[in-house]
Amino acid sequence: MPRRNIQQLSDRPLSADGIRQAIARLASRVGRGDGLFLYYPGHGTQTAGAPGKCSEGLLAYDMEIYGASELVAIDEY
């Protein structure tokens, strides 16, 4: 994989907003049918959704209480 296609965010802890911004930048660079590998060495969670469904997301360091409104939902992108 060419280095220009790698975005590494490891110089500081990422806030929820920082995660959203990084994923938005990534989403603007990929298209339908592109391969994507995302490595996140942090915590994730699930929240209840519609019956039989759940939302999954990433937890940032600045989240103290998490629920649907604080979750960086994977399906936002």
Short mmCIF file of C-alpha atoms in Angstrom, two decimals:
data_model
loop_
_atom_site.label_atom_id
_atom_site.label_comp_id
_atom_site.label_asym_id
_atom_site.label_seq_id
_atom_site.Cartn_x
_atom_site.Cartn_y
_atom_site.Cartn_z
CA MET A 1 0.00 0.00 0.00
CA PRO A 2 1.43 3.42 -0.93
CA ARG A 3 2.33 5.57 2.09
CA ARG A 4 0.13 8.39 0.74
CA ASN A 5 -2.87 6.12 1.35
CA ILE A 6 -2.09 5.70 5.05
CA GLN A 7 -3.35 8.13 7.66
CA GLN A 8 -1.93 7.55 11.13
CA LEU A 9 -3.34 9.45 14.09
CA SER A 10 -1.18 8.55 17.06
CA ASP A 11 0.54 11.70 18.28
CA ARG A 12 -2.22 12.57 20.79
CA PRO A 13 -5.43 11.10 22.20
CA LEU A 14 -8.37 11.59 19.86
CA SER A 15 -11.52 13.27 21.08
CA ALA A 16 -14.91 12.19 19.77
CA ASP A 17 -14.85 15.20 17.44
CA GLY A 18 -11.35 14.29 16.27
CA ILE A 19 -12.51 10.77 15.42
CA ARG A 20 -15.49 12.16 13.49
CA GLN A 21 -13.24 14.55 11.55
CA ALA A 22 -10.71 11.83 10.70
CA ILE A 23 -13.42 9.46 9.48
CA ALA A 24 -15.06 12.25 7.45
CA ARG A 25 -11.70 12.98 5.75
CA LEU A 26 -11.30 9.28 5.05
CA ALA A 27 -14.85 8.98 3.69
CA SER A 28 -14.19 11.86 1.27
CA ARG A 29 -11.20 9.96 -0.19
CA VAL A 30 -12.77 6.55 -0.81
CA GLY A 31 -15.43 5.48 -3.23
CA ARG A 32 -17.75 2.60 -3.87
CA GLY A 33 -15.79 -0.61 -4.33
CA ASP A 34 -12.62 0.69 -2.63
CA GLY A 35 -10.97 -1.46 0.00
CA LEU A 36 -10.58 0.02 3.47
CA PHE A 37 -8.71 -1.08 6.59
CA LEU A 38 -9.35 0.82 9.82
CA TYR A 39 -7.36 -0.07 12.92
CA TYR A 40 -8.59 1.48 16.16
CA PRO A 41 -6.71 0.29 19.27
CA GLY A 42 -9.30 1.67 21.67
CA HIS A 43 -12.65 0.67 23.06
CA GLY A 44 -15.94 0.18 21.28
CA THR A 45 -19.49 -0.22 22.50
CA GLN A 46 -23.00 -1.14 21.50
CA THR A 47 -26.24 0.62 22.37
CA ALA A 48 -29.74 -0.75 22.01
CA GLY A 49 -31.58 0.28 18.88
CA ALA A 50 -34.74 -0.95 17.23
CA PRO A 51 -35.96 -4.34 18.46
CA GLY A 52 -33.28 -6.89 17.60
CA LYS A 53 -30.84 -4.20 16.45
CA CYS A 54 -28.00 -2.25 18.03
CA SER A 55 -25.70 0.63 17.13
CA GLU A 56 -21.98 0.03 17.36
CA GLY A 57 -19.40 2.73 17.83
CA LEU A 58 -15.97 3.83 18.98
CA LEU A 59 -15.30 5.39 22.38
CA ALA A 60 -12.96 8.38 22.55
CA TYR A 61 -10.85 9.35 25.56
CA ASP A 62 -13.02 12.40 26.34
CA MET A 63 -16.26 10.47 26.78
CA GLU A 64 -17.34 10.12 30.40
CA ILE A 65 -20.91 8.94 29.91
CA TYR A 66 -21.84 7.30 26.67
CA GLY A 67 -25.14 6.79 25.04
CA ALA A 68 -26.55 7.16 21.57
CA SER A 69 -25.81 10.92 21.45
CA GLU A 70 -22.15 10.56 22.51
CA LEU A 71 -21.36 7.53 20.37
CA VAL A 72 -19.24 7.91 17.25
CA ALA A 73 -21.52 5.52 15.43
CA ILE A 74 -19.97 3.30 12.81
CA ASP A 75 -23.07 3.65 10.64
CA GLU A 76 -22.69 7.47 10.53
CA TYR A 77 -20.38 6.91 7.58
#
